[in-house]
Amino acid sequence: MTIFKEKLDEEYLTTSEVKELLAEVEAERAADEEREMRYELARAIEHVNRFAHLDPEESRELVEELADLEKVDGPTAIKIADLLPQSRDELRAVFAQQRYALSGDELDEILNVVAKYV
């Protein structure tokens, strides 16, 4: 017998936003001495602490500003905000799976937006 789960909602979050949520979970677990932190949770907390470079508010502002650009959709904006690419090559890697290629001017426009937050 297979039990299927229905996806009720989906929301994309930046690494900085996840860091904030996991900090709350970590504090909750630390307050309860009987509950031990699972390995996966500890690794997730370690990961976000290492790779979250912006504040959650800054990362959300960056995502919104990137999403306003013509060639950047929501999930791609989140990926750019997480990676904070510094060069055209790094940015091209983000767009490698897209069905279109960006011109140099479009890449520079995105990099200029990212540069405001780095």
PDB file of C-alpha atoms in Angstrom:
ATOM      1  CA  MET A   1       0.000   0.000   0.000  1.00  0.00           C
ATOM      2  CA  THR A   2       1.415   3.342  -1.033  1.00  0.00           C
ATOM      3  CA  ILE A   3       0.546   6.542   0.717  1.00  0.00           C
ATOM      4  CA  PHE A   4       0.714   9.610  -1.472  1.00  0.00           C
ATOM      5  CA  LYS A   5       1.240  13.058  -0.078  1.00  0.00           C
ATOM      6  CA  GLU A   6      -0.328  16.058  -1.679  1.00  0.00           C
ATOM      7  CA  LYS A   7       1.777  19.191  -2.060  1.00  0.00           C
ATOM      8  CA  LEU A   8      -0.271  21.952  -0.486  1.00  0.00           C
ATOM      9  CA  ASP A   9       2.034  24.910  -0.965  1.00  0.00           C
ATOM     10  CA  GLU A  10       5.430  25.740  -2.384  1.00  0.00           C
ATOM     11  CA  GLU A  11       7.528  28.775  -1.614  1.00  0.00           C
ATOM     12  CA  TYR A  12      11.061  29.589  -2.716  1.00  0.00           C
ATOM     13  CA  LEU A  13      13.335  30.957   0.016  1.00  0.00           C
ATOM     14  CA  THR A  14      16.834  32.338  -0.068  1.00  0.00           C
ATOM     15  CA  THR A  15      19.553  30.760   2.041  1.00  0.00           C
ATOM     16  CA  SER A  16      19.471  33.802   4.331  1.00  0.00           C
ATOM     17  CA  GLU A  17      15.754  33.348   4.967  1.00  0.00           C
ATOM     18  CA  VAL A  18      16.259  29.651   5.673  1.00  0.00           C
ATOM     19  CA  LYS A  19      19.049  30.538   8.100  1.00  0.00           C
ATOM     20  CA  GLU A  20      16.622  32.686  10.075  1.00  0.00           C
ATOM     21  CA  LEU A  21      14.025  29.882  10.186  1.00  0.00           C
ATOM     22  CA  LEU A  22      16.578  27.252  11.199  1.00  0.00           C
ATOM     23  CA  ALA A  23      17.923  29.528  13.949  1.00  0.00           C
ATOM     24  CA  GLU A  24      14.435  29.526  15.471  1.00  0.00           C
ATOM     25  CA  VAL A  25      14.267  25.719  15.267  1.00  0.00           C
ATOM     26  CA  GLU A  26      17.749  25.428  16.776  1.00  0.00           C
ATOM     27  CA  ALA A  27      16.800  27.711  19.692  1.00  0.00           C
ATOM     28  CA  GLU A  28      13.626  25.704  20.266  1.00  0.00           C
ATOM     29  CA  ARG A  29      15.573  22.437  20.335  1.00  0.00           C
ATOM     30  CA  ALA A  30      18.232  23.905  22.640  1.00  0.00           C
ATOM     31  CA  ALA A  31      15.547  24.966  25.128  1.00  0.00           C
ATOM     32  CA  ASP A  32      14.256  21.384  25.392  1.00  0.00           C
ATOM     33  CA  GLU A  33      17.073  19.288  26.869  1.00  0.00           C
ATOM     34  CA  GLU A  34      15.347  15.986  26.090  1.00  0.00           C
ATOM     35  CA  ARG A  35      15.182  16.611  22.338  1.00  0.00           C
ATOM     36  CA  GLU A  36      18.358  15.966  20.482  1.00  0.00           C
ATOM     37  CA  MET A  37      19.124  17.646  17.186  1.00  0.00           C
ATOM     38  CA  ARG A  38      19.054  15.180  14.304  1.00  0.00           C
ATOM     39  CA  TYR A  39      22.080  14.851  12.065  1.00  0.00           C
ATOM     40  CA  GLU A  40      20.281  16.289   9.031  1.00  0.00           C
ATOM     41  CA  LEU A  41      19.159  19.360  10.957  1.00  0.00           C
ATOM     42  CA  ALA A  42      22.663  19.967  12.294  1.00  0.00           C
ATOM     43  CA  ARG A  43      24.108  19.700   8.764  1.00  0.00           C
ATOM     44  CA  ALA A  44      21.453  22.048   7.377  1.00  0.00           C
ATOM     45  CA  ILE A  45      22.236  24.628  10.058  1.00  0.00           C
ATOM     46  CA  GLU A  46      25.958  24.293   9.352  1.00  0.00           C
ATOM     47  CA  HIS A  47      25.310  24.753   5.623  1.00  0.00           C
ATOM     48  CA  VAL A  48      23.230  27.924   5.946  1.00  0.00           C
ATOM     49  CA  ASN A  49      25.673  29.418   8.440  1.00  0.00           C
ATOM     50  CA  ARG A  50      28.481  28.900   5.943  1.00  0.00           C
ATOM     51  CA  PHE A  51      26.722  30.102   2.782  1.00  0.00           C
ATOM     52  CA  ALA A  52      24.233  32.800   3.845  1.00  0.00           C
ATOM     53  CA  HIS A  53      25.988  36.096   3.136  1.00  0.00           C
ATOM     54  CA  LEU A  54      23.156  38.634   3.282  1.00  0.00           C
ATOM     55  CA  ASP A  55      20.507  39.507   5.836  1.00  0.00           C
ATOM     56  CA  PRO A  56      17.081  37.991   5.070  1.00  0.00           C
ATOM     57  CA  GLU A  57      15.649  41.441   4.290  1.00  0.00           C
ATOM     58  CA  GLU A  58      18.530  42.299   1.944  1.00  0.00           C
ATOM     59  CA  SER A  59      18.259  38.977   0.142  1.00  0.00           C
ATOM     60  CA  ARG A  60      14.501  39.424  -0.377  1.00  0.00           C
ATOM     61  CA  GLU A  61      15.078  42.962  -1.728  1.00  0.00           C
ATOM     62  CA  LEU A  62      17.700  41.583  -4.119  1.00  0.00           C
ATOM     63  CA  VAL A  63      15.324  38.852  -5.296  1.00  0.00           C
ATOM     64  CA  GLU A  64      12.550  41.385  -5.923  1.00  0.00           C
ATOM     65  CA  GLU A  65      14.884  43.706  -7.807  1.00  0.00           C
ATOM     66  CA  LEU A  66      16.189  40.818  -9.935  1.00  0.00           C
ATOM     67  CA  ALA A  67      12.673  39.533 -10.612  1.00  0.00           C
ATOM     68  CA  ASP A  68      11.785  42.948 -12.046  1.00  0.00           C
ATOM     69  CA  LEU A  69      14.330  42.385 -14.813  1.00  0.00           C
ATOM     70  CA  GLU A  70      12.962  40.918 -18.037  1.00  0.00           C
ATOM     71  CA  LYS A  71      14.961  37.683 -18.332  1.00  0.00           C
ATOM     72  CA  VAL A  72      15.010  36.689 -14.639  1.00  0.00           C
ATOM     73  CA  ASP A  73      12.188  34.573 -13.195  1.00  0.00           C
ATOM     74  CA  GLY A  74      11.538  33.927  -9.493  1.00  0.00           C
ATOM     75  CA  PRO A  75      13.506  30.698  -8.977  1.00  0.00           C
ATOM     76  CA  THR A  76      16.465  32.069 -10.946  1.00  0.00           C
ATOM     77  CA  ALA A  77      16.419  35.268  -8.870  1.00  0.00           C
ATOM     78  CA  ILE A  78      16.573  33.154  -5.707  1.00  0.00           C
ATOM     79  CA  LYS A  79      19.519  31.182  -7.111  1.00  0.00           C
ATOM     80  CA  ILE A  80      21.358  34.394  -8.026  1.00  0.00           C
ATOM     81  CA  ALA A  81      20.710  35.863  -4.556  1.00  0.00           C
ATOM     82  CA  ASP A  82      22.122  32.697  -2.960  1.00  0.00           C
ATOM     83  CA  LEU A  83      25.232  32.514  -5.147  1.00  0.00           C
ATOM     84  CA  LEU A  84      25.949  36.246  -5.586  1.00  0.00           C
ATOM     85  CA  PRO A  85      27.877  35.806  -8.847  1.00  0.00           C
ATOM     86  CA  GLN A  86      30.704  38.291  -9.428  1.00  0.00           C
ATOM     87  CA  SER A  87      31.504  37.646 -13.098  1.00  0.00           C
ATOM     88  CA  ARG A  88      29.777  36.927 -16.374  1.00  0.00           C
ATOM     89  CA  ASP A  89      31.030  33.340 -16.335  1.00  0.00           C
ATOM     90  CA  GLU A  90      29.575  32.673 -12.893  1.00  0.00           C
ATOM     91  CA  LEU A  91      26.269  34.216 -13.982  1.00  0.00           C
ATOM     92  CA  ARG A  92      26.226  32.190 -17.213  1.00  0.00           C
ATOM     93  CA  ALA A  93      26.506  29.044 -15.077  1.00  0.00           C
ATOM     94  CA  VAL A  94      23.251  30.017 -13.350  1.00  0.00           C
ATOM     95  CA  PHE A  95      21.517  30.367 -16.713  1.00  0.00           C
ATOM     96  CA  ALA A  96      23.136  27.256 -18.240  1.00  0.00           C
ATOM     97  CA  GLN A  97      19.938  25.179 -18.059  1.00  0.00           C
ATOM     98  CA  GLN A  98      17.703  27.871 -19.536  1.00  0.00           C
ATOM     99  CA  ARG A  99      16.589  27.595 -23.135  1.00  0.00           C
ATOM    100  CA  TYR A 100      17.957  31.027 -23.961  1.00  0.00           C
ATOM    101  CA  ALA A 101      21.283  32.802 -23.670  1.00  0.00           C
ATOM    102  CA  LEU A 102      21.678  36.290 -22.292  1.00  0.00           C
ATOM    103  CA  SER A 103      23.568  39.024 -24.087  1.00  0.00           C
ATOM    104  CA  GLY A 104      26.525  40.761 -22.490  1.00  0.00           C
ATOM    105  CA  ASP A 105      24.415  43.821 -21.682  1.00  0.00           C
ATOM    106  CA  GLU A 106      21.770  41.713 -19.938  1.00  0.00           C
ATOM    107  CA  LEU A 107      24.445  39.914 -17.916  1.00  0.00           C
ATOM    108  CA  ASP A 108      26.016  43.233 -16.942  1.00  0.00           C
ATOM    109  CA  GLU A 109      22.634  44.587 -15.869  1.00  0.00           C
ATOM    110  CA  ILE A 110      22.127  41.618 -13.537  1.00  0.00           C
ATOM    111  CA  LEU A 111      25.696  41.886 -12.196  1.00  0.00           C
ATOM    112  CA  ASN A 112      25.155  45.606 -11.482  1.00  0.00           C
ATOM    113  CA  VAL A 113      22.101  44.760  -9.374  1.00  0.00           C
ATOM    114  CA  VAL A 114      24.044  42.069  -7.497  1.00  0.00           C
ATOM    115  CA  ALA A 115      26.976  44.469  -6.936  1.00  0.00           C
ATOM    116  CA  LYS A 116      24.706  46.790  -4.917  1.00  0.00           C
ATOM    117  CA  TYR A 117      24.282  44.078  -2.285  1.00  0.00           C
ATOM    118  CA  VAL A 118      27.796  42.624  -2.097  1.00  0.00           C
TER     119      VAL A 118
END
